[in-house]
Coordinates of C-alpha atoms in Angstrom, one line a residue:
M15 CA 45.6 4.0 14.0
D16 CA 47.8 1.6 15.6
P17 CA 50.5 1.2 12.4
T18 CA 50.8 -2.7 13.9
T19 CA 47.1 -3.0 12.7
D20 CA 45.4 -3.7 9.2
I21 CA 44.8 0.1 7.6
A22 CA 42.4 -1.9 4.9
A23 CA 40.7 -4.4 7.0
G24 CA 36.6 -5.2 6.6
T25 CA 34.9 -5.4 4.1
E26 CA 33.4 -8.0 2.8
A27 CA 34.5 -10.2 0.1
A28 CA 32.8 -11.0 -3.3
A29 CA 30.8 -14.0 -4.2
D30 CA 33.5 -14.5 -6.9
P31 CA 36.9 -12.7 -5.9
R32 CA 38.5 -14.0 -9.4
A33 CA 35.5 -11.9 -10.9
A34 CA 36.6 -8.9 -9.0
L35 CA 40.1 -9.4 -9.7
E36 CA 39.8 -9.4 -13.3
A37 CA 37.8 -6.1 -12.9
L38 CA 40.7 -4.4 -11.8
R39 CA 41.7 -4.4 -15.5
A40 CA 39.0 -2.4 -16.4
E41 CA 38.6 0.4 -13.9
I42 CA 42.9 0.9 -13.6
A43 CA 42.3 1.2 -17.5
K44 CA 40.2 4.4 -16.5
A45 CA 43.7 5.8 -15.2
V46 CA 46.3 4.2 -17.0
V47 CA 46.5 3.0 -20.8
G48 CA 47.7 -0.1 -21.9
Q49 CA 49.9 -1.6 -19.1
D50 CA 47.6 -4.3 -18.7
P51 CA 50.7 -7.3 -18.4
A52 CA 52.0 -4.8 -15.2
V53 CA 48.4 -4.8 -13.9
T54 CA 48.2 -8.8 -13.9
G55 CA 51.8 -8.3 -12.7
L56 CA 50.9 -6.6 -9.7
V57 CA 47.2 -7.9 -8.5
V58 CA 49.8 -11.8 -9.3
A59 CA 52.2 -10.7 -6.8
L60 CA 49.4 -9.6 -4.4
L61 CA 48.1 -12.8 -4.2
C62 CA 52.0 -14.8 -4.0
R63 CA 52.6 -12.5 -1.1
G64 CA 55.7 -10.9 -3.0
H65 CA 56.8 -7.7 -4.4
V66 CA 57.4 -6.3 -7.8
L67 CA 60.3 -4.0 -8.8
L68 CA 58.7 -1.7 -12.3
E69 CA 61.1 -1.4 -14.7
G70 CA 60.5 1.4 -17.0
V71 CA 62.1 5.2 -18.2
P72 CA 60.5 8.3 -16.5
G73 CA 56.7 9.2 -17.6
V74 CA 55.6 6.4 -18.3
A75 CA 53.0 6.0 -15.6
K76 CA 54.7 3.6 -13.1
T77 CA 53.7 5.7 -10.1
L78 CA 50.3 6.2 -11.7
L79 CA 49.7 2.3 -12.2
V80 CA 50.4 1.9 -8.5
R81 CA 48.3 4.2 -7.0
A82 CA 45.6 3.3 -9.5
L83 CA 45.3 0.2 -8.0
A84 CA 45.9 0.9 -4.9
S85 CA 42.4 3.1 -5.1
A86 CA 40.5 0.2 -7.3
L87 CA 41.6 -2.0 -4.6
E88 CA 40.5 0.2 -1.5
L89 CA 44.0 -0.2 -0.1
D90 CA 46.4 2.4 1.5
T91 CA 49.9 3.2 -0.3
K92 CA 52.6 5.4 0.4
R93 CA 55.3 7.0 -1.5
V94 CA 58.8 7.9 -0.8
Q95 CA 61.4 9.0 -3.7
F96 CA 64.4 7.9 -2.7
T97 CA 67.5 10.0 -3.1
P98 CA 71.5 9.5 -1.9
D99 CA 70.7 11.4 1.5
L100 CA 68.1 9.3 2.5
M101 CA 68.3 7.2 6.0
P102 CA 66.8 3.7 6.5
S103 CA 64.6 5.7 9.6
D104 CA 63.1 8.0 6.9
V105 CA 61.4 4.1 5.7
T106 CA 61.3 2.0 8.4
G107 CA 60.5 5.2 11.0
S108 CA 62.2 5.6 14.3
L109 CA 62.0 6.5 18.0
V110 CA 61.2 10.7 19.4
Y111 CA 62.0 11.7 22.3
D112 CA 59.0 13.3 23.4
T113 CA 59.8 15.8 25.8
R114 CA 56.1 15.9 28.1
T115 CA 56.1 12.5 28.8
A116 CA 60.3 12.4 28.9
E117 CA 60.0 9.2 27.1
F118 CA 60.8 7.4 23.6
S119 CA 58.2 6.7 21.0
F120 CA 57.7 4.8 18.1
Q121 CA 56.7 7.0 15.1
P122 CA 56.2 4.9 12.3
G123 CA 57.6 5.5 8.4
P124 CA 55.9 5.5 5.6
V125 CA 56.6 1.8 5.3
F126 CA 53.5 1.5 7.6
T127 CA 51.5 0.7 4.2
N128 CA 49.4 -2.0 2.3
L129 CA 51.2 -0.9 -0.6
L130 CA 55.2 1.1 -0.7
L131 CA 56.6 2.8 -3.9
A132 CA 60.2 3.0 -3.6
D133 CA 60.0 5.6 -6.7
E134 CA 63.6 5.1 -8.0
I135 CA 64.9 2.6 -5.0
N136 CA 68.6 2.2 -7.0
R137 CA 69.2 6.2 -6.3
T138 CA 69.9 5.5 -1.9
P139 CA 72.8 3.6 -1.2
P140 CA 72.9 -0.6 0.0
K141 CA 72.5 0.8 3.8
T142 CA 69.2 2.6 3.5
Q143 CA 68.0 -0.5 0.6
S144 CA 68.7 -2.8 3.2
S145 CA 65.9 -0.9 5.4
L146 CA 63.8 -2.7 2.9
L147 CA 65.0 -6.6 3.4
E148 CA 63.1 -7.3 6.8
A149 CA 59.8 -5.5 5.8
M150 CA 60.4 -7.8 2.6
E151 CA 61.1 -11.0 4.1
E152 CA 59.4 -11.0 7.7
R153 CA 57.2 -7.9 7.5
Q154 CA 58.3 -6.0 10.0
V155 CA 60.0 -3.6 11.5
T156 CA 62.4 -4.1 14.0
V157 CA 63.7 -0.8 16.0
D158 CA 65.5 -0.5 19.1
G159 CA 65.1 -4.3 19.4
T160 CA 61.2 -4.3 19.3
P161 CA 59.1 -5.7 16.4
R162 CA 56.3 -4.3 15.2
P163 CA 54.7 -5.6 12.7
L164 CA 53.4 -4.3 9.3
P165 CA 49.8 -4.5 7.8
E166 CA 48.3 -7.0 6.0
P167 CA 48.8 -6.9 2.9
F168 CA 52.1 -5.7 2.1
L169 CA 53.5 -4.7 -1.3
V170 CA 56.4 -3.5 -2.0
A171 CA 56.9 -1.7 -5.7
A172 CA 60.1 -0.6 -6.7
T173 CA 60.5 1.5 -9.7
Q174 CA 64.6 1.5 -11.4
N175 CA 65.2 3.8 -14.5
P176 CA 67.1 1.5 -16.7
V177 CA 69.3 4.4 -18.9
E178 CA 70.6 6.7 -16.6
Y179 CA 73.1 4.6 -14.4
E180 CA 75.0 8.2 -13.0
G181 CA 74.5 8.8 -9.1
T182 CA 72.5 4.8 -8.5
Y183 CA 73.1 2.0 -6.5
P184 CA 72.7 -1.2 -8.5
L185 CA 70.2 -3.4 -6.2
P186 CA 73.0 -6.5 -4.5
E187 CA 71.5 -9.8 -6.3
A188 CA 70.5 -10.4 -2.2
Q189 CA 68.3 -7.7 -2.3
L190 CA 67.0 -8.4 -5.7
D191 CA 65.6 -12.0 -5.3
R192 CA 63.7 -10.9 -2.4
F193 CA 61.1 -9.4 -5.5
L194 CA 59.2 -11.1 -6.4
L195 CA 58.7 -10.1 -10.5
K196 CA 60.2 -7.8 -12.0
L197 CA 58.1 -6.0 -15.0
T198 CA 59.2 -3.9 -17.2
V199 CA 56.7 -1.0 -18.0
P200 CA 57.7 0.0 -21.8
L201 CA 56.7 3.4 -23.5
P202 CA 53.2 3.0 -25.1
S203 CA 52.2 1.9 -29.1
R204 CA 51.7 4.8 -31.1
Q205 CA 48.0 4.9 -30.4
D206 CA 47.8 4.4 -26.6
E207 CA 50.1 7.6 -26.4
I208 CA 47.6 9.0 -28.7
D209 CA 44.6 8.3 -26.3
V210 CA 46.9 9.8 -23.1
L211 CA 46.8 13.1 -25.1
T212 CA 43.8 13.0 -25.8
R213 CA 42.5 12.0 -22.3
H214 CA 44.8 14.5 -20.8
A215 CA 43.2 17.3 -23.4
S216 CA 39.8 16.5 -21.8
G217 CA 40.9 17.4 -18.3
F218 CA 42.4 14.1 -16.8
N219 CA 44.1 14.7 -14.0
P220 CA 46.8 11.7 -13.4
R221 CA 46.2 13.6 -9.8
D222 CA 42.9 13.2 -9.5
L223 CA 41.8 9.2 -9.5
R224 CA 38.5 9.9 -8.1
A225 CA 37.4 12.5 -10.6
A226 CA 39.0 10.3 -13.2
G227 CA 36.2 7.7 -12.1
I228 CA 38.0 5.3 -10.7
R229 CA 36.5 2.9 -7.6
P230 CA 36.9 0.2 -5.3
V231 CA 35.9 -2.9 -7.3
A232 CA 37.5 -5.6 -4.7
G233 CA 38.7 -5.4 -1.7
P234 CA 41.3 -7.0 1.4
A235 CA 38.9 -10.0 1.8
D236 CA 38.2 -10.3 -2.3
L237 CA 42.3 -10.9 -1.9
E238 CA 42.4 -12.8 0.9
A239 CA 40.0 -15.4 -0.9
A240 CA 41.9 -15.3 -3.6
R241 CA 44.4 -16.4 -1.9
A242 CA 42.6 -19.2 -0.1
A243 CA 41.8 -20.8 -3.9
V244 CA 45.3 -20.1 -5.3
A245 CA 46.3 -22.1 -2.4
G246 CA 43.9 -25.3 -3.9
T247 CA 45.3 -25.2 -7.3
T248 CA 47.1 -28.4 -8.1
V249 CA 49.9 -28.8 -9.1
S250 CA 51.4 -32.3 -10.8
P251 CA 54.8 -34.0 -10.5
E252 CA 55.7 -33.1 -13.5
I253 CA 55.5 -29.9 -13.8
T254 CA 57.0 -29.6 -11.0
A255 CA 59.6 -31.2 -12.4
Y256 CA 59.4 -28.8 -15.5
V257 CA 59.8 -26.1 -13.0
V258 CA 63.0 -27.5 -11.5
D259 CA 63.9 -28.2 -14.4
I260 CA 63.9 -24.7 -16.0
C261 CA 66.0 -23.1 -13.0
R262 CA 68.3 -25.9 -13.3
A263 CA 69.1 -25.4 -17.3
T264 CA 69.9 -21.6 -16.4
R265 CA 72.8 -22.1 -13.8
E266 CA 74.6 -24.5 -17.0
S267 CA 73.2 -22.2 -19.0
P268 CA 77.0 -20.8 -20.5
S269 CA 76.0 -16.8 -21.4
L270 CA 75.6 -17.0 -17.5
T271 CA 77.6 -16.7 -14.0
M272 CA 74.5 -17.2 -11.9
G273 CA 71.6 -19.0 -12.6
V274 CA 68.3 -19.3 -11.0
S275 CA 68.2 -20.3 -6.9
P276 CA 66.0 -22.7 -5.8
R277 CA 64.4 -19.8 -4.2
G278 CA 64.1 -19.0 -7.8
A279 CA 61.9 -22.5 -8.4
T280 CA 59.4 -21.7 -5.1
A281 CA 58.4 -18.3 -6.5
L282 CA 58.3 -19.4 -10.3
L283 CA 56.2 -22.2 -9.1
S284 CA 54.2 -19.4 -7.1
T285 CA 53.1 -17.6 -9.5
A286 CA 52.1 -20.2 -11.9
R287 CA 49.7 -21.1 -9.9
A288 CA 48.6 -17.7 -9.0
W289 CA 47.9 -17.3 -13.4
A290 CA 46.4 -20.6 -13.6
W291 CA 43.3 -19.7 -11.0
L292 CA 43.0 -16.1 -12.8
T293 CA 43.0 -17.2 -15.9
G294 CA 40.4 -19.9 -14.8
R295 CA 41.6 -23.3 -14.1
D296 CA 42.2 -25.2 -11.2
Y297 CA 44.6 -27.0 -11.9
V298 CA 48.8 -25.5 -13.4
I299 CA 49.7 -26.4 -17.0
P300 CA 53.6 -26.0 -18.5
D301 CA 51.9 -22.8 -20.7
D302 CA 51.5 -21.0 -16.8
V303 CA 54.9 -21.8 -16.3
K304 CA 56.1 -20.1 -19.8
A305 CA 54.2 -17.1 -18.9
L306 CA 55.5 -16.0 -15.8
A307 CA 59.1 -17.2 -16.5
L308 CA 60.2 -14.4 -17.4
P309 CA 59.4 -11.6 -15.2
T310 CA 60.1 -14.3 -12.5
L311 CA 63.5 -15.1 -13.3
R312 CA 64.9 -12.2 -15.3
H313 CA 66.0 -10.5 -12.5
R314 CA 68.0 -13.8 -10.6
V315 CA 70.5 -14.7 -13.1
Q316 CA 73.3 -12.7 -13.6
L317 CA 74.6 -12.0 -17.0
R318 CA 79.2 -12.8 -17.9
P319 CA 80.5 -9.6 -19.1
E320 CA 81.6 -11.4 -22.7
A321 CA 77.8 -12.0 -23.3
E322 CA 76.3 -8.8 -22.3
M323 CA 78.4 -7.2 -24.3
E324 CA 77.5 -9.6 -27.2
G325 CA 74.4 -8.2 -26.8
V326 CA 72.6 -11.6 -25.1
T327 CA 70.3 -10.4 -22.3
A328 CA 68.4 -12.2 -19.5
D329 CA 65.5 -12.6 -21.5
S330 CA 67.1 -13.9 -24.1
V331 CA 68.8 -16.9 -22.3
I332 CA 65.6 -17.6 -20.5
D333 CA 63.6 -17.8 -23.6
A334 CA 66.6 -20.3 -25.2
V335 CA 66.2 -22.9 -22.0
L336 CA 62.4 -22.5 -22.5
A337 CA 63.2 -23.5 -26.3
H338 CA 65.0 -26.5 -25.1
V339 CA 63.5 -27.5 -21.7
P340 CA 61.0 -30.8 -22.9
V341 CA 57.9 -30.1 -21.9
P342 CA 56.0 -32.8 -20.2
R343 CA 52.4 -33.7 -21.6

């Protein structure tokens, strides 16, 4: 198959794309216990054509979550384990010399997929990390001067471990800003963990999603119809001003060396519109902005070292901003 063509195309849209996307939660729950906020965040990112940074300790089902989403949405997915010796061409692909034809041919890398799971992205040097920048922003890969478009839809779900920093390369701010959302994947509650073990004791195999009963409940056509509906969601001037005021307030926070950029403000407006549509409205209200403020903005601010030493977090700063900025009536 030509890597420049859509990998998952040709399915007809359901009569109600919102209902189709809402069915994802129930379908993914067959494999992943809990983690509804992460599932919703991934759907919001797909609706906004954005990318997601998943942060959580090993073993909380980050990989399984992405695989289950791809199966329920009938999308192609590939996984890359990022390591210190990974080269950019291992991600994007490279030109390979064919001795039979005496010509170079392009061999596409794993980035030519719908959902790319970039596992432990902070374990590879900046040069390899940057190989994803063009793919994430331009949705294409340029090799030997030739741009090659990526499939549609295309989403990068990158993971990183929040507690182990030895041998890692922190993502630079410019790359962090390319992620639409930063989602935290917490440890499960006691009851959820009991449910996980009960499933495994009953024979659940996380490597066999078909056996777990996961079936496609939506497809690329549903996603495209949903995106068109989101684009028609009304945003009042008061809501636009509210988003701007929140982002400007982060730039004035004494706890931060860097606040949210205009790109971050645009991202917050986009995610709020997607969330409003998912909840059944064709207009945005302040609660939509508040609901998506943390995952959209937490990775776009930079704490002062002295504030970090005092236990201040990006989430606490954004919460304080939300409490301070006047809410439009």
